[in-house]
């Protein structure tokens, strides 16, 4: 019985202090869960969720020094804290827009609130996992909650269809990731990323490592909807309620980019050339196919879904250059992507409340004459996604471009530039329809206060940090240097 | 010793026969029934090899929960009942299944080889028993994923209730509208 005694003597109470944001999010979710059963008061549900998320956001800044707890299964470092703060902020800006949208669509459920919080909790567990088991369980939590959220639209066939596709393909992705973890465990005998890093280097690449790595990359690419594993994205994004699409396209996606970076850098630092090539190919395919298919879309929501596939391409392209500049470019782009994507999707959700609005490109005709402020905000988000200089999207693409050139990956840098130019075709089309046509319908667009706040803040952030990107540049560089320093830990 | 090898041969023969039945039987209900038979036989194999925990889990989770769920789906979805399945899928499923077989064989061979490295050697397991060995790791080191898994189950349950409830609401509204 000596081993049992050994295990018991190793038992410690977990350091709950560094788990503060997670605990607040979990408690908020349970409070909303009970409240939704008892009172059905829409106002208090919204307020409690908002307050809980604000508290969680503030608590990420209280934690001065991170640490490892739960016997090395949960790691809170600067990287995790930074991403957690942005994930909570993104969720906050999505959640406050639930009520106007769902009330207008007559599809209000209190469940949206706490399921979103559970999904957020899953993404938060994902970004701070130093272990493949923790990563897997966090991924599963966020994925299961998101499948349900995507299919909750009342009386809408497309929502069900999209959620079903998402469930099937997402389940396949989870299965592939678990196979990959099994193979890596078989090869290395550990789930811990740092232990894996010690055992995997260029001299002992065998079928176990290569097979596990390929399956892991396929599974992660499927979750990040990189081409050729993107087939669920357009349907799921188009079918889901628009604020939920905003959540899926930002919070879930950014957590996936973060965990791709963390696993690749922490678990496989000595075989970076191999995975860099794989991600380069996936990025090039995502940029080319995502942008070209987006050109043909008539539905703006579906177009934005393809644009998010293209953005997966731009972001993981930074992994093709596994250097400090590349990693920093990835962190920079995924953080700023939150602002433009939340902005664009929430603008859509605000417009979608208008009766008769179908998200078709024709609906945007003459929007600038009817509602100049919303049209201006949409113009800013479109310019930012396209990457036009005064917006922050330009800085994101510039960083990725510089990282690629710094590592002499010219072909991918050229693909990035050419595809950005092609993407002007569909982003500018929206702008042209808004500004150069006369309104077809005379229906008014009424914006609820939270929507005005969200769209306004996102537009200001996109413009202000586009002129002054030093803030994001500094934090991504700092986090990158800490992440690289942790490799030999 | 004689009894062990005899039961091994009986269980494995029946497992392979029923697995062939799963693949080649045209009627989907028969296929599911032979799937149950396969799973029970495989759990018998686990028992003969002394892996009583996996054997019991195999029966509880696969043979009872999952396959009963299959039967439930088949009996509630009218399109499935007694229908033959298009055999064209076999051209895809056989190679993929073979690949997964190779992958599983590889993982189990490597895993068996690697698992001797850890602190749970076969002597320790013999002394403690499988259940105790698994539990002592699951509830100490892997406590956090275990707890999060309970949240996943909660979320999945809520989701099933919401999606089930919604159809009811739609029907109610539709009937109200028609009246």
XYZ file of C-alpha atoms in Angstrom:
668
model
C 0.000 0.000 0.000
C 3.002 2.262 -0.162
C 1.908 3.925 -3.400
C -1.464 4.799 -1.948
C 0.207 6.352 1.066
C 2.548 8.203 -1.240
C -0.419 9.616 -3.175
C -2.253 10.610 -0.012
C 0.777 12.319 1.428
C 1.020 14.307 -1.808
C -2.510 15.648 -1.418
C -2.700 19.415 -1.042
C -5.533 21.859 -1.007
C -5.733 23.536 -4.441
C -4.684 27.140 -4.676
C -8.160 28.540 -5.269
C -6.904 32.117 -5.325
C -5.558 31.807 -8.844
C -8.821 30.195 -9.929
C -10.768 33.311 -8.971
C -12.055 34.249 -12.475
C -13.213 30.684 -13.115
C -14.945 30.496 -9.740
C -16.756 33.785 -10.339
C -17.906 32.686 -13.793
C -19.056 29.307 -12.459
C -20.914 30.865 -9.520
C -22.588 33.394 -11.804
C -23.667 30.581 -14.084
C -25.218 28.674 -11.186
C -26.924 31.773 -9.765
C -28.425 32.546 -13.178
C -29.383 28.884 -13.528
C -31.362 28.920 -10.265
C -32.776 32.380 -10.887
C -33.985 31.380 -14.328
C -35.887 28.468 -12.802
C -37.431 30.499 -10.007
C -38.207 34.009 -11.181
C -37.931 34.341 -14.994
C -37.106 38.012 -14.445
C -35.323 38.970 -17.670
C -33.880 42.124 -16.196
C -32.220 40.505 -13.176
C -30.780 37.670 -15.266
C -29.104 40.167 -17.585
C -27.851 42.288 -14.705
C -26.429 39.367 -12.709
C -24.676 37.927 -15.759
C -23.210 41.326 -16.599
C -22.063 42.002 -13.048
C -20.573 38.513 -12.760
C -18.621 38.948 -15.972
C -17.374 42.394 -14.914
C -16.227 40.961 -11.569
C -14.506 38.075 -13.336
C -12.812 40.524 -15.690
C -11.569 42.632 -12.777
C -10.393 39.540 -10.900
C -8.023 38.646 -13.740
C -6.103 41.820 -12.963
C -6.040 41.122 -9.195
C -4.016 37.947 -9.688
C -0.522 39.369 -9.615
C 1.413 36.146 -9.845
C 0.068 32.984 -11.323
C 0.965 29.466 -10.466
C 0.250 25.829 -11.052
C -2.423 24.080 -9.072
C -4.364 20.810 -9.106
C -1.131 18.801 -9.225
C 0.196 20.456 -12.358
C -3.058 20.209 -14.248
C -3.989 23.877 -14.184
C -1.571 26.629 -15.082
C -2.281 30.305 -14.572
C 0.415 32.369 -16.233
C 0.450 35.743 -17.980
C -0.542 34.148 -21.260
C -3.590 32.507 -19.690
C -4.580 35.599 -17.724
C -4.314 37.841 -20.774
C -6.458 35.584 -22.900
C -8.931 35.051 -20.062
C -9.390 38.802 -19.659
C -10.104 39.187 -23.370
C -12.386 36.159 -23.503
C -14.429 37.475 -20.570
C -14.592 40.911 -22.164
C -15.741 39.466 -25.481
C -18.426 37.423 -23.732
C -19.548 40.484 -21.806
C -20.078 42.495 -24.970
C -21.946 39.595 -26.550
C -24.120 38.810 -23.542
C -25.485 42.328 -23.064
C -26.887 42.154 -26.590
C -28.842 38.965 -26.040
C -32.018 40.478 -24.707
C -32.851 43.060 -27.416
C -32.144 40.510 -30.136
C -34.017 37.557 -28.679
C -36.958 39.688 -27.596
C -37.278 41.026 -31.129
C -36.992 37.513 -32.538
C -39.464 36.146 -29.954
C -36.991 33.422 -29.060
C -35.948 34.429 -25.566
C -34.666 31.733 -23.221
C -32.905 32.374 -19.929
C -30.765 29.339 -20.792
C -28.773 31.377 -23.301
C -27.121 33.243 -20.449
C -25.800 30.423 -18.348
C -24.950 28.189 -21.287
C -22.813 31.024 -22.633
C -21.155 31.276 -19.236
C -20.438 27.536 -19.221
C -18.979 27.816 -22.715
C -16.830 30.708 -21.501
C -15.673 28.580 -18.563
C -14.642 25.858 -21.009
C -12.589 28.298 -23.079
C -10.973 29.656 -19.907
C -9.967 26.145 -18.839
C -8.608 25.573 -22.340
C -6.271 28.556 -22.387
C -4.730 27.705 -19.037
C -4.101 24.019 -19.570
C -0.515 22.764 -19.325
C -1.835 19.253 -19.779
C -3.607 17.535 -22.643
C -6.343 16.188 -20.349
C -7.268 19.627 -19.036
C -7.203 21.005 -22.571
C -9.448 18.207 -23.812
C -11.999 18.594 -21.049
C -12.122 22.398 -21.469
C -12.532 22.032 -25.216
C -15.348 19.566 -24.691
C -17.141 21.819 -22.209
C -17.048 24.829 -24.511
C -17.967 22.720 -27.542
C -20.959 20.990 -25.922
C -22.335 24.281 -24.652
C -21.855 25.894 -28.066
C -23.628 23.082 -29.942
C -26.684 23.698 -27.783
C -26.478 27.475 -28.114
C -26.291 27.218 -31.904
C -29.434 25.112 -32.137
C -31.659 27.011 -29.721
C -33.370 29.295 -32.226
C -37.104 28.819 -31.973
C -38.965 27.706 -35.121
C -35.927 27.956 -37.343
C -34.913 25.036 -39.518
C -31.533 26.528 -40.437
C -30.531 26.826 -36.804
C -31.229 23.137 -36.243
C -29.426 22.156 -39.432
C -26.381 24.242 -38.581
C -26.280 22.965 -35.013
C -26.574 19.377 -36.218
C -23.687 19.784 -38.663
C -21.689 21.504 -35.977
C -22.410 18.679 -33.538
C -21.436 15.912 -35.957
C -18.283 17.558 -37.292
C -17.306 18.981 -33.921
C -17.735 15.522 -32.415
C -15.471 14.130 -35.134
C -12.921 16.788 -34.271
C -13.062 15.870 -30.596
C -12.663 12.198 -31.478
C -9.628 12.980 -33.644
C -8.079 15.032 -30.847
C -8.636 12.226 -28.355
C -6.994 9.747 -30.743
C -4.087 12.128 -31.067
C -3.782 12.408 -27.293
C -3.940 8.613 -26.994
C -1.139 8.171 -29.516
C 1.000 10.826 -27.871
C 0.401 9.173 -24.508
C 1.350 5.844 -25.965
C 4.554 7.301 -27.326
C 5.629 9.469 -24.392
C 3.770 8.016 -21.413
C 2.598 11.430 -20.226
C -0.116 14.009 -20.825
C 1.964 16.906 -19.595
C 3.050 19.278 -22.368
C 6.436 20.034 -20.836
C 7.152 16.329 -20.315
C 6.181 15.685 -23.934
C 8.547 18.456 -25.005
C 11.408 16.724 -23.178
C 10.784 13.469 -25.004
C 10.133 14.730 -28.508
C 12.970 16.134 -30.566
C 14.347 15.861 -34.073
C 16.428 12.780 -33.282
C 13.575 10.574 -32.147
C 10.743 11.403 -34.526
C 8.879 8.167 -35.089
C 5.428 7.103 -36.241
C 4.016 7.696 -32.769
C 4.997 11.351 -32.638
C 4.278 12.090 -36.285
C 0.912 10.337 -36.249
C -0.107 11.991 -32.996
C 1.044 15.402 -34.150
C -0.749 15.133 -37.498
C -3.988 14.031 -35.841
C -3.682 16.780 -33.242
C -3.151 19.411 -35.942
C -6.131 18.072 -37.923
C -8.349 18.154 -34.844
C -7.281 21.650 -33.844
C -7.638 22.890 -37.422
C -11.143 21.458 -37.457
C -11.994 23.341 -34.282
C -10.467 26.538 -35.667
C -12.298 25.890 -38.983
C -9.241 25.987 -41.207
C -9.689 24.764 -44.788
C -10.135 21.817 -45.643
C -11.906 21.177 -42.328
C -14.226 24.183 -42.526
C -17.459 22.691 -43.834
C -19.407 23.159 -40.616
C -18.589 26.844 -40.256
C -20.829 28.590 -42.819
C -23.939 26.599 -41.895
C -23.414 26.768 -38.154
C -22.603 30.497 -38.245
C -25.495 31.316 -40.531
C -28.009 29.203 -38.661
C -27.114 30.233 -35.123
C -28.724 33.327 -33.578
C -26.474 36.263 -34.498
C -25.197 37.118 -30.972
C -24.355 33.421 -30.549
C -22.528 33.556 -33.879
C -20.592 36.496 -32.464
C -19.680 34.343 -29.470
C -18.653 31.382 -31.628
C -16.672 33.504 -34.054
C -14.768 35.386 -31.376
C -14.542 33.796 -27.931
C -14.503 30.147 -29.004
C -12.211 30.885 -31.951
C -9.716 32.977 -29.996
C -9.455 30.331 -27.285
C -8.749 27.803 -30.048
C -5.976 29.982 -31.497
C -4.516 30.419 -28.016
C -4.496 26.695 -27.299
C -3.062 25.909 -30.746
C -0.211 28.265 -29.937
C 0.245 26.922 -26.426
C 0.278 23.241 -27.382
C 2.511 23.734 -30.395
C 5.016 25.906 -28.553
C 5.015 24.125 -25.202
C 4.675 20.499 -26.235
C 6.575 20.445 -29.533
C 9.168 23.227 -29.404
C 11.947 21.126 -30.910
C 10.038 19.980 -33.963
C 8.761 23.454 -34.858
C 9.851 23.199 -38.515
C 7.530 20.242 -39.025
C 4.368 21.741 -37.579
C 5.138 25.162 -39.015
C 4.930 23.673 -42.507
C 1.610 21.986 -41.725
C 0.116 25.211 -40.408
C 1.523 27.145 -43.371
C -0.319 24.855 -45.780
C -3.546 25.051 -43.758
C -3.244 28.844 -43.556
C -2.654 29.235 -47.290
C -5.644 27.009 -48.109
C -7.869 28.865 -45.620
C -6.923 32.247 -47.028
C -7.397 31.213 -50.656
C -10.611 29.192 -50.346
C -12.210 31.282 -47.599
C -11.764 34.526 -49.498
C -12.756 33.174 -52.904
C -15.963 31.547 -51.657
C -16.802 34.670 -49.631
C -16.803 36.662 -52.890
C -19.840 34.761 -54.131
C -21.975 35.121 -51.026
C -25.165 37.155 -51.191
C -25.956 36.742 -47.497
C -23.808 39.031 -45.358
C -23.862 36.711 -42.337
C -22.642 33.800 -44.450
C -20.066 36.082 -46.029
C -18.782 36.978 -42.565
C -18.589 33.246 -41.767
C -16.317 32.721 -44.781
C -14.414 35.830 -43.785
C -13.823 34.220 -40.389
C -12.382 31.173 -42.173
C -10.083 33.529 -44.075
C -9.099 35.158 -40.790
C -8.220 31.757 -39.368
C -5.871 31.609 -42.322
C -4.311 34.996 -41.543
C -3.913 34.145 -37.863
C -2.447 30.657 -38.124
C -0.189 31.900 -40.933
C 1.814 33.434 -38.107
C 2.570 29.899 -36.898
C 4.383 29.252 -40.159
C 7.123 31.430 -38.680
C 7.685 29.833 -35.262
C 9.814 32.696 -34.027
C 9.194 35.304 -31.356
C 7.838 37.709 -33.987
C 5.487 35.068 -35.355
C 4.095 34.105 -31.954
C 3.669 37.734 -31.020
C 1.888 38.398 -34.328
C -0.499 35.522 -33.632
C -1.336 36.824 -30.152
C -1.712 40.385 -31.488
C -4.007 39.379 -34.325
C -6.197 37.061 -32.247
C -6.699 39.758 -29.601
C -7.641 42.492 -32.066
C -9.776 40.089 -34.085
C -12.090 40.026 -31.061
C -12.954 43.694 -31.465
C -13.652 43.792 -35.173
C -15.523 40.506 -35.204
C -17.718 41.288 -32.181
C -18.383 44.710 -33.728
C -19.378 43.334 -37.127
C -21.592 40.554 -35.784
C -23.304 42.750 -33.189
C -24.011 45.346 -35.882
C -25.654 42.582 -37.882
C -27.623 41.446 -34.851
C -28.804 45.006 -34.216
C -29.929 45.391 -37.841
C -31.519 41.961 -37.884
C -34.153 43.087 -35.398
C -35.784 45.149 -38.159
C -38.829 43.317 -39.515
C -38.175 41.878 -42.956
C -34.399 41.975 -42.614
C -32.834 38.828 -44.051
C -29.120 39.746 -43.952
C -29.168 39.731 -47.753
C -26.728 42.187 -49.307
C -29.657 44.083 -50.864
C -30.922 44.900 -47.393
C -27.851 47.048 -46.892
C -28.793 49.335 -49.785
C -28.891 52.927 -48.635
C -28.192 52.154 -45.004
C -25.995 55.245 -44.793
C -28.960 57.482 -45.605
C -31.292 55.805 -43.138
C -28.881 55.274 -40.285
C -25.522 56.973 -40.883
C -23.967 56.017 -37.525
C -24.531 52.284 -37.919
C -23.332 52.465 -41.510
C -20.180 54.270 -40.378
C -19.517 51.614 -37.703
C -20.035 48.822 -40.236
C -17.667 50.636 -42.610
C -15.012 50.780 -39.878
C -15.364 47.035 -39.136
C -15.256 46.132 -42.829
C -12.162 48.301 -43.362
C -10.542 46.743 -40.322
C -11.207 43.188 -41.514
C -9.907 44.183 -44.921
C -6.834 45.773 -43.339
C -6.922 49.409 -44.381
C -4.319 51.543 -42.546
C -6.065 53.703 -39.966
C -7.749 50.629 -38.472
C -6.222 47.999 -36.228
C -6.814 45.191 -38.726
C -4.018 46.662 -40.816
C -1.575 46.375 -37.919
C -2.559 42.747 -37.392
C -1.934 41.808 -41.002
C 1.247 43.875 -41.078
C 2.639 41.975 -38.074
C 1.896 38.600 -39.634
C 3.420 39.790 -42.932
C 6.590 41.020 -41.214
C 6.911 37.769 -39.255
C 6.622 35.743 -42.463
C 9.183 37.896 -44.259
C 11.492 37.736 -41.262
C 11.518 33.957 -41.579
C 11.879 34.080 -45.382
C 8.491 32.480 -46.059
C 7.822 34.654 -49.071
C 5.264 32.432 -50.733
C 2.894 32.632 -47.762
C 3.454 36.379 -47.367
C 2.521 36.847 -51.034
C -0.570 34.666 -50.610
C -1.552 36.802 -47.612
C -1.228 40.077 -49.522
C -2.943 38.819 -52.674
C -5.805 37.309 -50.718
C -6.227 40.492 -48.687
C -6.595 42.389 -51.940
C -9.139 39.852 -53.204
C -11.070 40.141 -49.941
C -11.650 43.819 -50.753
C -14.156 42.527 -53.307
C -16.667 41.450 -50.696
C -15.878 43.786 -47.810
C -16.100 46.868 -49.999
C -19.250 45.534 -51.631
C -21.060 45.969 -48.330
C -19.693 49.510 -48.051
C -20.705 50.316 -51.624
C -24.220 48.996 -51.054
C -24.523 51.067 -47.891
C -23.248 54.335 -49.332
C -23.882 54.348 -53.081
C -27.444 53.111 -53.325
C -30.784 54.611 -52.408
C -32.795 52.873 -49.710
C -35.168 50.228 -51.034
C -37.200 49.750 -47.895
C -38.208 52.540 -45.600
C -38.215 50.470 -42.402
C -36.513 52.125 -39.437
C -33.668 50.526 -37.540
C -34.046 50.925 -33.804
C -30.948 50.228 -31.749
C -31.158 49.192 -28.120
C -28.785 50.962 -25.676
C -26.467 47.935 -25.173
C -26.060 47.636 -28.924
C -25.159 51.290 -29.252
C -22.612 50.904 -26.444
C -21.078 47.739 -27.917
C -20.873 48.984 -31.487
C -19.551 52.351 -30.315
C -16.834 50.911 -28.086
C -15.744 48.392 -30.708
C -15.545 51.055 -33.431
C -13.575 53.399 -31.171
C -11.164 50.617 -30.138
C -10.634 49.579 -33.756
C -9.850 53.156 -34.760
C -7.929 54.313 -31.684
C -5.628 51.309 -31.397
C -5.200 51.360 -35.144
C -3.476 54.717 -34.746
C -1.837 53.753 -31.471
C -1.191 49.981 -31.597
C 1.627 50.122 -29.029
C -0.614 48.837 -26.239
C -1.469 45.580 -27.993
C 2.020 45.344 -29.416
C 3.545 45.614 -25.927
C 1.332 43.035 -24.281
C 1.729 40.524 -27.110
C 5.510 40.941 -27.073
C 5.668 40.551 -23.282
C 3.487 37.459 -23.290
C 5.515 35.985 -26.143
C 8.788 36.420 -24.312
C 7.301 34.817 -21.201
C 5.918 31.949 -23.259
C 9.261 31.324 -24.931
C 11.030 31.538 -21.568
C 8.714 28.852 -20.223
C 9.800 26.285 -22.838
C 12.819 25.136 -20.906
C 10.921 25.195 -17.631
C -5.189 -22.148 -16.531
C -7.222 -24.501 -18.690
C -10.426 -22.703 -17.856
C -8.910 -19.307 -18.676
C -7.753 -20.321 -22.123
C -11.014 -22.123 -22.802
C -13.076 -19.057 -21.856
C -10.731 -16.861 -23.901
C -11.372 -18.947 -27.017
C -15.121 -19.041 -26.432
C -15.424 -15.327 -25.808
C -13.181 -14.298 -28.685
C -14.862 -16.613 -31.198
C -18.290 -15.318 -30.251
C -17.017 -11.713 -30.284
C -15.623 -12.082 -33.809
C -18.745 -13.853 -35.058
C -21.063 -11.215 -33.678
C -18.794 -8.439 -34.970
C -19.139 -9.950 -38.460
C -22.873 -9.929 -37.834
C -22.783 -6.206 -36.998
C -21.118 -5.443 -40.293
C -23.026 -7.745 -42.616
C -26.558 -8.031 -41.241
C -28.971 -6.058 -43.396
C -31.596 -5.416 -40.751
C -30.469 -2.644 -38.451
C -32.180 -4.095 -35.368
C -30.337 -7.402 -35.813
C -27.105 -5.462 -36.286
C -27.613 -3.629 -33.010
C -28.430 -6.884 -31.228
C -25.209 -8.457 -32.469
C -23.415 -5.281 -31.362
C -24.669 -5.925 -27.835
C -23.445 -9.515 -28.126
C -20.007 -8.302 -29.316
C -19.691 -5.862 -26.444
C -20.669 -8.435 -23.817
C -18.179 -10.916 -25.274
C -15.418 -8.305 -25.266
C -16.199 -7.504 -21.650
C -15.941 -11.227 -20.939
C -12.479 -11.112 -22.531
C -11.558 -8.262 -20.210
C -12.703 -10.307 -17.231
C -10.618 -13.313 -18.265
C -7.576 -11.046 -18.527
C -8.101 -9.722 -15.014
C -9.186 -6.226 -16.045
C -12.391 -6.362 -14.042
C -12.912 -2.568 -13.996
C -12.857 -2.173 -17.791
C -15.012 -5.281 -18.130
C -17.663 -3.888 -15.822
C -17.508 -0.444 -17.460
C -17.847 -2.084 -20.856
C -21.090 -3.736 -19.780
C -22.469 -0.737 -17.892
C -21.609 1.971 -20.402
C -21.548 0.306 -23.812
C -23.798 -2.722 -23.586
C -26.397 -1.075 -21.388
C -26.367 2.701 -21.847
C -25.194 3.305 -25.402
C -26.715 0.332 -27.198
C -30.033 0.754 -25.412
C -29.899 4.335 -26.626
C -29.374 3.051 -30.187
C -32.376 0.778 -29.855
C -34.405 3.685 -28.517
C -33.451 5.889 -31.480
C -34.207 3.112 -33.957
C -37.617 2.475 -32.434
C -38.565 6.168 -32.187
C -37.349 7.288 -35.602
C -39.750 5.606 -38.023
C -37.472 5.829 -41.078
C -34.938 3.503 -39.498
C -37.208 0.639 -38.563
C -36.124 -2.596 -40.232
C -34.638 -0.719 -43.169
C -31.660 -2.028 -45.075
C -28.692 0.281 -45.231
C -27.057 1.261 -48.487
C -23.948 -0.980 -48.772
C -22.032 1.656 -50.745
C -20.786 3.120 -47.500
C -18.776 -0.045 -46.942
C -16.192 1.086 -49.471
C -15.422 4.032 -47.218
C -16.034 2.466 -43.845
C -13.897 -0.654 -44.308
C -10.601 1.159 -45.075
C -11.289 3.780 -42.391
C -12.115 1.070 -39.896
C -8.936 -0.766 -40.831
C -6.911 2.422 -40.302
C -8.495 2.940 -36.897
C -7.744 -0.710 -36.073
C -4.072 -0.181 -36.925
C -4.038 3.004 -34.893
C -5.639 1.305 -31.875
C -3.285 -1.650 -32.115
C -0.331 0.724 -32.279
C -1.545 2.758 -29.313
C -2.261 -0.279 -27.184
C 1.095 -1.884 -27.990
C 2.993 1.318 -27.277
C 0.810 2.133 -24.295
C 1.318 -1.309 -22.762
C 5.030 -0.910 -23.255
C 5.093 2.571 -21.750
C 2.754 1.877 -18.869
C 5.399 -0.332 -17.241
C 7.427 2.828 -16.721
C 4.950 4.478 -14.363
C 4.538 3.846 -10.678
C 1.661 1.404 -11.099
C 3.604 -1.714 -11.965
C 1.782 -5.001 -12.376
C 2.820 -6.085 -8.862
C 1.264 -2.954 -7.354
C -1.905 -3.472 -9.369
C -2.114 -7.076 -8.213
C -1.839 -5.883 -4.656
C -4.290 -2.977 -4.924
C -6.746 -4.103 -7.541
C -7.663 -2.179 -10.685
C -10.493 -0.164 -9.190
C -8.393 1.177 -6.370
C -5.487 1.954 -8.678
C -7.633 3.922 -11.123
C -9.537 5.701 -8.359
C -6.421 6.702 -6.486
C -5.166 8.574 -9.558
C -8.539 9.818 -10.793
C -9.505 11.405 -7.481
C -6.129 12.896 -6.668
C -4.196 14.061 -9.693
C -7.047 14.135 -12.177
C -9.663 15.529 -9.812
C -10.023 18.775 -11.752
C -10.895 17.231 -15.145
C -13.211 14.845 -13.310
C -15.123 17.745 -11.768
C -15.280 19.635 -15.060
C -16.656 16.495 -16.702
C -19.593 16.701 -14.302
C -20.297 20.228 -15.568
C -20.201 18.880 -19.130
C -22.832 16.305 -18.200
C -24.959 19.012 -16.595
C -24.700 21.199 -19.707
C -25.541 18.284 -21.994
C -28.576 17.446 -19.868
C -29.811 21.047 -19.903
C -29.322 21.121 -23.663
C -31.312 17.935 -24.178
C -34.150 19.347 -22.069
C -34.189 22.680 -23.913
C -34.159 21.134 -27.362
C -36.803 18.610 -26.332
C -38.955 21.264 -24.696
C -38.881 23.526 -27.705
C -40.708 21.182 -30.059
C -43.461 20.943 -27.508
C -43.770 24.721 -27.444
C -43.912 24.852 -31.224
C -46.655 22.252 -31.373
C -48.619 24.093 -28.754
C -48.362 27.337 -30.658
C -49.189 25.660 -33.941
C -52.309 24.075 -32.497
C -53.319 27.375 -30.931
C -52.814 29.095 -34.267
C -54.931 26.589 -36.124
C -57.762 26.924 -33.657
